[in-house]
Short mmCIF file of C-alpha atoms (C1' of nucleotides) in Angstrom, two decimals:
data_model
loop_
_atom_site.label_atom_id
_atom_site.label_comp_id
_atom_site.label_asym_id
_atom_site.label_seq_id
_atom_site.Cartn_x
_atom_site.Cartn_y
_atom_site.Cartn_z
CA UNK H 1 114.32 116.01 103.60
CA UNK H 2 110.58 116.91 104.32
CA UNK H 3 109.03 118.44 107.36
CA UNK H 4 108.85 114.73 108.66
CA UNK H 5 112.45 113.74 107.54
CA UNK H 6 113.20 112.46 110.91
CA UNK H 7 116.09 109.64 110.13
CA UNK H 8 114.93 107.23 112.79
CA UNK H 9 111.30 107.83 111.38
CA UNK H 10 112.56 107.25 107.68
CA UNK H 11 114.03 103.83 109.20
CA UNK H 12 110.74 102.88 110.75
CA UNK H 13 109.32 103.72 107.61
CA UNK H 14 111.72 101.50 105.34
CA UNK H 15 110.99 98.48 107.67
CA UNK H 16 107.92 98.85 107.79
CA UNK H 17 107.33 99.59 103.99
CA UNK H 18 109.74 95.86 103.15
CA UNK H 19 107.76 93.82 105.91
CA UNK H 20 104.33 94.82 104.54
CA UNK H 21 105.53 93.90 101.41
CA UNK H 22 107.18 90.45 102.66
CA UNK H 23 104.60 89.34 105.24
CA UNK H 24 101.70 91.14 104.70
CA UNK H 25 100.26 94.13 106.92
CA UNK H 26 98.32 92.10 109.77
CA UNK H 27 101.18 89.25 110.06
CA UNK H 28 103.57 92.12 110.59
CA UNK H 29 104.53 92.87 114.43
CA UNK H 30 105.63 96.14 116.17
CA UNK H 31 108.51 93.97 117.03
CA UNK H 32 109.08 93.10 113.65
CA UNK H 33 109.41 96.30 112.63
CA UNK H 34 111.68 97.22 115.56
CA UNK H 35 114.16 94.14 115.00
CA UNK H 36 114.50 95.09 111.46
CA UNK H 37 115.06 99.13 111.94
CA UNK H 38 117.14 98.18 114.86
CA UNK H 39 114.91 100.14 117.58
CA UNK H 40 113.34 99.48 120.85
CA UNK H 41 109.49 98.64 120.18
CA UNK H 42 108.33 101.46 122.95
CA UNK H 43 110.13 104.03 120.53
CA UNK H 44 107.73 103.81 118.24
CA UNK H 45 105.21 106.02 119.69
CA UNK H 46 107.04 109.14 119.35
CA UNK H 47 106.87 109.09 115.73
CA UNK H 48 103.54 107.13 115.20
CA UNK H 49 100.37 107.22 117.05
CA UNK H 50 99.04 103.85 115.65
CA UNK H 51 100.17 100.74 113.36
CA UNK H 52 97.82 102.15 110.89
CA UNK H 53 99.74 105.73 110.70
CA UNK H 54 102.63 103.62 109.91
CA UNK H 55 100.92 102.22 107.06
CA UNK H 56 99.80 105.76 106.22
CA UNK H 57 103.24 106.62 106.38
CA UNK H 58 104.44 103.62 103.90
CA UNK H 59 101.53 104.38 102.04
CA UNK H 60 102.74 108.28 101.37
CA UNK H 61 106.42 106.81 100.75
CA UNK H 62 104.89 104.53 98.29
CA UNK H 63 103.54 107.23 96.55
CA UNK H 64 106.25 109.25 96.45
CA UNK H 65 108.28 106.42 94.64
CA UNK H 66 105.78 106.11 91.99
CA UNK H 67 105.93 109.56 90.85
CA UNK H 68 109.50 109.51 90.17
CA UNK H 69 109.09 106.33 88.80
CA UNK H 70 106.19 108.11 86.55
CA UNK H 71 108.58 111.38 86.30
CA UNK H 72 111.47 109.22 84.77
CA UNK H 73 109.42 107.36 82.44
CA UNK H 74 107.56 110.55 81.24
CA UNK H 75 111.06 112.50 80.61
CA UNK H 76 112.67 109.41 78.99
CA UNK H 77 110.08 108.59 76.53
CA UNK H 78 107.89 111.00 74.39
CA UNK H 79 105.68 108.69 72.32
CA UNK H 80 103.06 107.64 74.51
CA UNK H 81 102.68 104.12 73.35
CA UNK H 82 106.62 104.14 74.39
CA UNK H 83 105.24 105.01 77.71
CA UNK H 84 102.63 102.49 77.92
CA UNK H 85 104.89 99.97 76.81
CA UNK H 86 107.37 100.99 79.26
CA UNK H 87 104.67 100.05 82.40
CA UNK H 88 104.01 96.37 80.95
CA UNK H 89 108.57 96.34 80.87
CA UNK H 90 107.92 97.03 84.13
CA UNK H 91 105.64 93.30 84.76
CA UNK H 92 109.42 91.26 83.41
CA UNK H 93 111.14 93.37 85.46
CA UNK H 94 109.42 92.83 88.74
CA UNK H 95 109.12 88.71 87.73
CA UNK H 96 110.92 87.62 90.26
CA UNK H 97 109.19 89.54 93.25
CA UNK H 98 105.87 88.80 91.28
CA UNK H 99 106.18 85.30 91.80
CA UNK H 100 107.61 85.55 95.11
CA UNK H 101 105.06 87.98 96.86
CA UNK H 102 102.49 89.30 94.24
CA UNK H 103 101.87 92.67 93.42
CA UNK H 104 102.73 94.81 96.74
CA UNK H 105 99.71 97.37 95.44
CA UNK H 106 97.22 94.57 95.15
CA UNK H 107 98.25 92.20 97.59
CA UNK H 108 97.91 94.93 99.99
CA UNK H 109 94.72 96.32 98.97
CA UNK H 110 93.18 92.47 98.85
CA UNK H 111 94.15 92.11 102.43
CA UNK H 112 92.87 95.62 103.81
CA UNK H 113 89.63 95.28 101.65
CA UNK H 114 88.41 92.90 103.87
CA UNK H 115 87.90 94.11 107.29
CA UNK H 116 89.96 97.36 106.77
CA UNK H 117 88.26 99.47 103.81
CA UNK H 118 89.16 103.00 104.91
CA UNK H 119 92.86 101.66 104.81
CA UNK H 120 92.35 100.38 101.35
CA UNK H 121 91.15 103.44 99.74
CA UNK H 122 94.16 104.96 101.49
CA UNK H 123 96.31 102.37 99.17
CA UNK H 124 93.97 102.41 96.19
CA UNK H 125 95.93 105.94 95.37
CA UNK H 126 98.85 104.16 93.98
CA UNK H 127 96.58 102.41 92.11
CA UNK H 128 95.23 105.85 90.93
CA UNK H 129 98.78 107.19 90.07
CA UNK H 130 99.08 104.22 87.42
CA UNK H 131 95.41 104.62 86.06
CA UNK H 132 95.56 108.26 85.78
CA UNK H 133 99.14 108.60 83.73
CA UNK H 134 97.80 105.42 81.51
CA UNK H 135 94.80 107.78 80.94
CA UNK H 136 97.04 110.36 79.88
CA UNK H 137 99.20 108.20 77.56
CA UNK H 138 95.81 107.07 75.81
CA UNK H 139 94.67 111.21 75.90
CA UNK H 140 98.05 111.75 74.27
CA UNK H 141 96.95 108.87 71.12
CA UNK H 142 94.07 110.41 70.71
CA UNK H 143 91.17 108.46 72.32
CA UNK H 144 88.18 109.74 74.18
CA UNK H 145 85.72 108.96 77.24
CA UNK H 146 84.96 106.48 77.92
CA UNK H 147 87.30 104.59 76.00
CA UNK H 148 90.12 106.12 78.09
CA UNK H 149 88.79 104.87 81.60
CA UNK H 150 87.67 101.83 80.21
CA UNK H 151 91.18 101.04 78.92
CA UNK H 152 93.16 102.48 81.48
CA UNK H 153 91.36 100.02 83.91
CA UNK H 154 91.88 97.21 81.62
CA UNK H 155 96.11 97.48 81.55
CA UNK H 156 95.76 98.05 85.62
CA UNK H 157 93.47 94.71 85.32
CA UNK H 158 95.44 92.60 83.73
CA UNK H 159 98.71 93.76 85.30
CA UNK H 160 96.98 92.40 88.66
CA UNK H 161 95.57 89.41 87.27
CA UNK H 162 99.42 88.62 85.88
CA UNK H 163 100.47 89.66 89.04
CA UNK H 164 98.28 86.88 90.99
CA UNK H 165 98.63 84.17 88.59
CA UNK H 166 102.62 84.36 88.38
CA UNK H 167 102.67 84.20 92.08
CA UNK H 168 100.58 81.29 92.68
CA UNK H 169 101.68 78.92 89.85
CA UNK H 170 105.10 80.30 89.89
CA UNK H 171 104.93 80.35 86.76
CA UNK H 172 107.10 83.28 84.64
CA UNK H 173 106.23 82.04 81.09
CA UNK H 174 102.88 82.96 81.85
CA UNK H 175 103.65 86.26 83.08
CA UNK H 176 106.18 86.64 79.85
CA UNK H 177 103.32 85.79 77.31
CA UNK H 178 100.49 87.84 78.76
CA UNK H 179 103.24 91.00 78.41
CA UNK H 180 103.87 90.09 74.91
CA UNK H 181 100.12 90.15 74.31
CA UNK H 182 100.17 93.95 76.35
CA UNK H 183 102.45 94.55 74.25
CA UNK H 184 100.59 93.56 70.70
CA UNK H 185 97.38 95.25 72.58
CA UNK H 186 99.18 98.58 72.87
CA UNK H 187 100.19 98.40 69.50
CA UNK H 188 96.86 97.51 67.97
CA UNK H 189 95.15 100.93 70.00
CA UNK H 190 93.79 102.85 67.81
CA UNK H 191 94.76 101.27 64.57
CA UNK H 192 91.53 100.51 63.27
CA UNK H 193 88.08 101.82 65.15
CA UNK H 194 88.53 103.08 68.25
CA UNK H 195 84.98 102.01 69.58
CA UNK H 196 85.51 98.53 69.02
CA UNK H 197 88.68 98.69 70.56
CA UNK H 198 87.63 98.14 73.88
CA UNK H 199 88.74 95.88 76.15
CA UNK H 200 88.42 92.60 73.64
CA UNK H 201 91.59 92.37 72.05
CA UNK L 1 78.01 61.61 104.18
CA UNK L 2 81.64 60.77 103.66
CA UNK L 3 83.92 59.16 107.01
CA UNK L 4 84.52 62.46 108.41
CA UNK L 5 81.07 63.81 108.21
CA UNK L 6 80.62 64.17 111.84
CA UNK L 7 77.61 66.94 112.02
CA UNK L 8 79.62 69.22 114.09
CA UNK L 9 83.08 69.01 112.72
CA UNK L 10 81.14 70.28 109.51
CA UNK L 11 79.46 73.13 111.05
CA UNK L 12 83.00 74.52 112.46
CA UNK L 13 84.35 73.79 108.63
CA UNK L 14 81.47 76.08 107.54
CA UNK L 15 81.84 78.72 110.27
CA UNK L 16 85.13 79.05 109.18
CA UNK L 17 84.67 78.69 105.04
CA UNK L 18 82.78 82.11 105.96
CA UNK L 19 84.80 84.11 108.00
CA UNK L 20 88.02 82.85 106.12
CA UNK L 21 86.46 84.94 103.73
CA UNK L 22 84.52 87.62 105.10
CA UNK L 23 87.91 88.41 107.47
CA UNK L 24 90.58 86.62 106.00
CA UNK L 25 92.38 83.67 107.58
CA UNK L 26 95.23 85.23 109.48
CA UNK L 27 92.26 87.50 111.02
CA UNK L 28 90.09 84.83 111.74
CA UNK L 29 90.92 83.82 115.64
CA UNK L 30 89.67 80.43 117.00
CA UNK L 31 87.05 82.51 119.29
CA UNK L 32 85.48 83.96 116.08
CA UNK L 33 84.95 80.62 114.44
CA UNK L 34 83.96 79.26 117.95
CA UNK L 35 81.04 81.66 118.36
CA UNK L 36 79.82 81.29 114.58
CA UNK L 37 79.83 77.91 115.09
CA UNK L 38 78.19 77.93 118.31
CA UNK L 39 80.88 75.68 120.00
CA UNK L 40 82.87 76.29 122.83
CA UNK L 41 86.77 76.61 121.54
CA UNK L 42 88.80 73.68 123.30
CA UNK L 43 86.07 71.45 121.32
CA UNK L 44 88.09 72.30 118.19
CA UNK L 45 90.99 70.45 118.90
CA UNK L 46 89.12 67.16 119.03
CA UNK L 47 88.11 67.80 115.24
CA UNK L 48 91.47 69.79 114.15
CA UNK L 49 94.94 69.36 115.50
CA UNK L 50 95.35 73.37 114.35
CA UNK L 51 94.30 76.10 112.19
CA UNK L 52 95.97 75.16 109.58
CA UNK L 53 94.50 71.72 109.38
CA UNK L 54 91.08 73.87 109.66
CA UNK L 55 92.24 75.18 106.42
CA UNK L 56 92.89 72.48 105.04
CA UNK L 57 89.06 70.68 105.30
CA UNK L 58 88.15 74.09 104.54
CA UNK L 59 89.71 74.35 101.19
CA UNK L 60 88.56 70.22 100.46
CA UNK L 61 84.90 71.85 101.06
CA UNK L 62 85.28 74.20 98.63
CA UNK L 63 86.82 71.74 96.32
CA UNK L 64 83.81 69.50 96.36
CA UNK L 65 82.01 72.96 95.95
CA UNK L 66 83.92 73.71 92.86
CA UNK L 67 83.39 70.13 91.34
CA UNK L 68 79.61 70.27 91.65
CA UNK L 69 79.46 73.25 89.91
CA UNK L 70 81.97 72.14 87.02
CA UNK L 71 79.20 68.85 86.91
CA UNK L 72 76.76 70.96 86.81
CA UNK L 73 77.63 72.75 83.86
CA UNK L 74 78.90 70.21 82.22
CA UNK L 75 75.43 68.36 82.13
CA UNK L 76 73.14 71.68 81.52
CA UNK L 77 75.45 73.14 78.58
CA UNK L 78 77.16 71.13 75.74
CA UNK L 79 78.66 73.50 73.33
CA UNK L 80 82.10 74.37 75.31
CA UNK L 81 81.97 77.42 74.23
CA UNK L 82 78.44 77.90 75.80
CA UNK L 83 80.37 76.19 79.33
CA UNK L 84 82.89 78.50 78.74
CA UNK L 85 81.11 81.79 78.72
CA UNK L 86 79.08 80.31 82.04
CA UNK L 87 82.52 80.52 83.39
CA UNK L 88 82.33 84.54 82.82
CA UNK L 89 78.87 84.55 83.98
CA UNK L 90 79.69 83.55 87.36
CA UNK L 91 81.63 86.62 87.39
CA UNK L 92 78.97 88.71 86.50
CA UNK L 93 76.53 86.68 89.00
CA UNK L 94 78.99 87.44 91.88
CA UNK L 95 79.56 90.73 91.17
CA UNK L 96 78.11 91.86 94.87
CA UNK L 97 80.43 89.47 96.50
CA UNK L 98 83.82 90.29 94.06
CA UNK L 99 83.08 93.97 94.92
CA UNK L 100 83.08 93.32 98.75
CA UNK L 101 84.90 91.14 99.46
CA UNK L 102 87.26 89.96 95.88
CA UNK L 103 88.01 86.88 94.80
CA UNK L 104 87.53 83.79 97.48
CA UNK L 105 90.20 82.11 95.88
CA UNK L 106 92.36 84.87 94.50
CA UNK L 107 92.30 86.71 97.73
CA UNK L 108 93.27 83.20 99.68
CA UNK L 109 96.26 82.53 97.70
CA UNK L 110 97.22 86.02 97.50
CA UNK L 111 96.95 86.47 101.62
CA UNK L 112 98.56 82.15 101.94
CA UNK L 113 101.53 83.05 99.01
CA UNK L 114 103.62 85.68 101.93
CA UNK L 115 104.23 83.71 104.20
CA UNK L 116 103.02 80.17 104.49
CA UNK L 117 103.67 78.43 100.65
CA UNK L 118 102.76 75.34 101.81
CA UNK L 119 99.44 76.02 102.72
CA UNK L 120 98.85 78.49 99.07
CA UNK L 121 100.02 75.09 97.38
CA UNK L 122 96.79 73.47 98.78
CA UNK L 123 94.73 76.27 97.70
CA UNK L 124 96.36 76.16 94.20
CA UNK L 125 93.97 73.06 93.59
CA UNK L 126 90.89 75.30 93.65
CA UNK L 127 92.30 77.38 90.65
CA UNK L 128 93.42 74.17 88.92
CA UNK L 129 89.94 72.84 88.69
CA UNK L 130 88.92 75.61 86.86
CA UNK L 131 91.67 75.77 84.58
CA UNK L 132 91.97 71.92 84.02
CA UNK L 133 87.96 72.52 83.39
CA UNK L 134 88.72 75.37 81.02
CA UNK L 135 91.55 73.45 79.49
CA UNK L 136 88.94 70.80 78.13
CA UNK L 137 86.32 72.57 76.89
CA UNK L 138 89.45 74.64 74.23
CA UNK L 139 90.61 71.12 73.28
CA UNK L 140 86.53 70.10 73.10
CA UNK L 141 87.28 73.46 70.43
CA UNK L 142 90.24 71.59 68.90
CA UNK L 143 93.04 73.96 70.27
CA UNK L 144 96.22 72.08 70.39
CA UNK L 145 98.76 72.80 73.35
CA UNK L 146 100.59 74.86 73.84
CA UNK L 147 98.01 77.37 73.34
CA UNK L 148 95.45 75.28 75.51
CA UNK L 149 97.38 76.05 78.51
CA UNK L 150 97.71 79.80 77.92
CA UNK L 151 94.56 80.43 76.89
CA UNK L 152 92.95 78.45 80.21
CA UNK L 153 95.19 81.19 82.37
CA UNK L 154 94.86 83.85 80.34
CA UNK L 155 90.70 83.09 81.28
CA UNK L 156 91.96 82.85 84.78
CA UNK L 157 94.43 85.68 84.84
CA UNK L 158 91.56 88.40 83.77
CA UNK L 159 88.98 86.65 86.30
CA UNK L 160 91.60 87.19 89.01
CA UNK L 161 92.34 90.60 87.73
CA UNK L 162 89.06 91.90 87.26
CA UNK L 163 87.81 90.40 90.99
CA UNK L 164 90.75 92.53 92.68
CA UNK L 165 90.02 95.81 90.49
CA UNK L 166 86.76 95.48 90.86
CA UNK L 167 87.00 95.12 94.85
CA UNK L 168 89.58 98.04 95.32
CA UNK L 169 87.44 100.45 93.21
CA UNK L 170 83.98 99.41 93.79
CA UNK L 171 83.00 99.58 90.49
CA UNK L 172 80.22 97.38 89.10
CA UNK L 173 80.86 98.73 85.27
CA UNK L 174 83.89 97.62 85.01
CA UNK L 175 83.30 94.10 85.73
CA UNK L 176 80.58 94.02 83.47
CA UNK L 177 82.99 95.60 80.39
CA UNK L 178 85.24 93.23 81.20
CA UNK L 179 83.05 90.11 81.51
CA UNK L 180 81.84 91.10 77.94
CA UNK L 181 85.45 91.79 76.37
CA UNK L 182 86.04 87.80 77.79
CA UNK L 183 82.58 86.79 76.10
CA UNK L 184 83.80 88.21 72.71
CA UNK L 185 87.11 86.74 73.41
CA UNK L 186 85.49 83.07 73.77
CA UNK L 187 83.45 83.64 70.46
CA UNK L 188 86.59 84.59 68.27
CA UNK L 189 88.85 81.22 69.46
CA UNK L 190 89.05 79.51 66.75
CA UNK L 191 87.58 81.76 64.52
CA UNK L 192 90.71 82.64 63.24
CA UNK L 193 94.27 81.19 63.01
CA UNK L 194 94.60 79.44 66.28
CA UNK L 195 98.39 80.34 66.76
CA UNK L 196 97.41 84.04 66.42
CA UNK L 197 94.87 83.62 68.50
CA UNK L 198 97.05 83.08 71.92
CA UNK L 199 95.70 86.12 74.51
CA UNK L 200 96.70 88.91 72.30
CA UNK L 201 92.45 89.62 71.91
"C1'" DG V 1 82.66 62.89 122.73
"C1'" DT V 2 82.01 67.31 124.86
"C1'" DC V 3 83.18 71.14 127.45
"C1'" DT V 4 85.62 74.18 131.24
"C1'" DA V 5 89.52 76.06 132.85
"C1'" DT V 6 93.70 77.64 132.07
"C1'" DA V 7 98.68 77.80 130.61
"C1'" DC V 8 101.67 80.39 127.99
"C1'" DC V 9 102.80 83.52 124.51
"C1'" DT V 10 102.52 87.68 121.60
"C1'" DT V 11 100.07 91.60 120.49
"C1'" DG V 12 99.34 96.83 120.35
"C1'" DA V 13 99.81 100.36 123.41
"C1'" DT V 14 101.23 103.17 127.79
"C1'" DA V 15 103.90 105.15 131.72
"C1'" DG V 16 107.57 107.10 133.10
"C1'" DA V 17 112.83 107.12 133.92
"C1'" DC V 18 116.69 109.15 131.77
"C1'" DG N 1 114.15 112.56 122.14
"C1'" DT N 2 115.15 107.92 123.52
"C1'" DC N 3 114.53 103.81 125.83
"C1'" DT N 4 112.97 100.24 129.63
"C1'" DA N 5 109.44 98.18 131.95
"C1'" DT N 6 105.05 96.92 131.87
"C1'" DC N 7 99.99 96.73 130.91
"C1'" DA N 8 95.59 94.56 129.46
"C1'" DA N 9 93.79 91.94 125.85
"C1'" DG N 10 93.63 88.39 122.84
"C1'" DG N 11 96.12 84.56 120.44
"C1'" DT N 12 96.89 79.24 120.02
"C1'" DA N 13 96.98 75.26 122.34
"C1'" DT N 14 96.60 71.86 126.31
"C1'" DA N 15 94.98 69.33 130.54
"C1'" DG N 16 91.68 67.16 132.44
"C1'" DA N 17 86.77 66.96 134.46
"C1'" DC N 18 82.45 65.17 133.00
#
DNA sequence: GTCTATACCTTGATAGAC
DNA sequence: GTCTATCAAGGTATAGAC
């Protein structure tokens, strides 16, 4: 592939990027990694400085797999509450790793915000890919600035609170019934005054 | 105080309510509690058997924490709906500490839910006081369940949301937008058709 | 009850043979 | 490019002196 498309690296890269995921960045070893790319630890070093360029490197892959994800959904559906309604079919589709391990974006970012900010901002641009194409969707239906950030934020919000409150009651009725009201939120934008819109229903 | 209120048991429970939070409890060593407690380490192990049952009085601190709080609430505001818009004001009145450091809770169960269930289980109880807490105030309202129980974590699920959101993009505003979408939220239960009213607005 | 000393393991990272 | 051997540091936990 890319100027980095080393296949061993890509393996690193894939174990890495499911252990992060699964156990969290700190709880995950260089011999975790290894075991599950099937590579010798002290091979690592050629093709990463640092654990934390291997999280860059996850990071970047990350990335990359949202804006195909993004790509897909743009050339699939034109109307851009289609769209929107597309990222909350996302939510039920993702129950089942919800409740098992969270949101990988937020989990993430909740454990690097604490000691580790320059790391987080590094993972906040995934976040940013979601906010910024909800922005567009809500550009598309005609709303304005400040209504746009303020309800972009909101669907990321509530997507992590979901997210959060799935995995620690296990719960995916909960999860189904705050989609439904996405859903019925969505639909409601811009139906009657925009202003009031807002965040409150 | 209570049977296990030995003065210096409670000062390592205290180091380590802090820096569970401040760095996370996978980050948190023994020698980091050791020196903010001011104790040598191999004292721990007369108190605690291991970290986890550190934890464990941890979490039981901050559940007496919790139900001081809910008391105190209860006896300063009578209207529920009054109690329940205190709940969003502590959001507001944390703001400093959700932006730095998230949710103490949310960011506990969300680090505790990878790899070590058992031990997110015992943190669960923290979020059940508030949403048994919030649970009575809506039938103080004369909700009915179901709708009780998914409008107490639908309260919970934007709390949790806005803490991480708010923590990954430093951004003050947005809590406050939210907090006030929650307060309007709180006035129109009720108002309406109570089925309708679910978490749709 | 309190503290020192230390055992034993795993960690991230390095050196250097091949 | 790839891998083995190993480092120093820090982790949890224990033994045992006081």
């Amino acid at each position: 592939m890319g100027e980095k498309g080393s296949a061993k690296r890509n393996r690193i890269i894939a174990a890495a990027d499911t252990l992060f995921y699964e156990q969290g960045y700190n709880l995950t070893s260089f011999s975790d990694i290894a075991e599950a790319a099937g590579l010798p630890r002290g091979n690592f070093y050629y093709y990463f400085r640092s654990k934390e360029e291997i999280l860059a490197a996850v990071i970047d892959h990350r990335l990359q797999h949202i804006r195909v994800l993004l790509n897909d959904w743009n050339t699939t559906w034109q109307d851009p509450r289609e769209r929107l309604k597309r990222f909350v079919q996302m939510l039920r589709n993702s129950a089942d790793e919800l409740m098992r391990l969270g949101c990988p974006i937020g989990s993430l970012s909740s454990e690097l915000g604490k000691t580790q900010r320059p790391l987080q901002s590094q993972a906040r641009a995934m976040l940013d890919l979601f906010r910024d194409w909800i922005a567009e969707q809500l550009a598309a239906l005609g709303m304005t600035e400040p209504d746009i950030e303020t309800c972009a934020l909101h669907l990321i919000t509530v997507g992590q609170g979901i997210s959060l409150v799935a995995s620690v009651y296990q719960d995916r009725t909960m999860l189904t019934r705050e989609a439904t009201a996405l859903d019925d939120w969505i639909d409601a934008l811009g139906a009657t005054d925009a202003r009031a819109q807002g965040t409150s229903r």
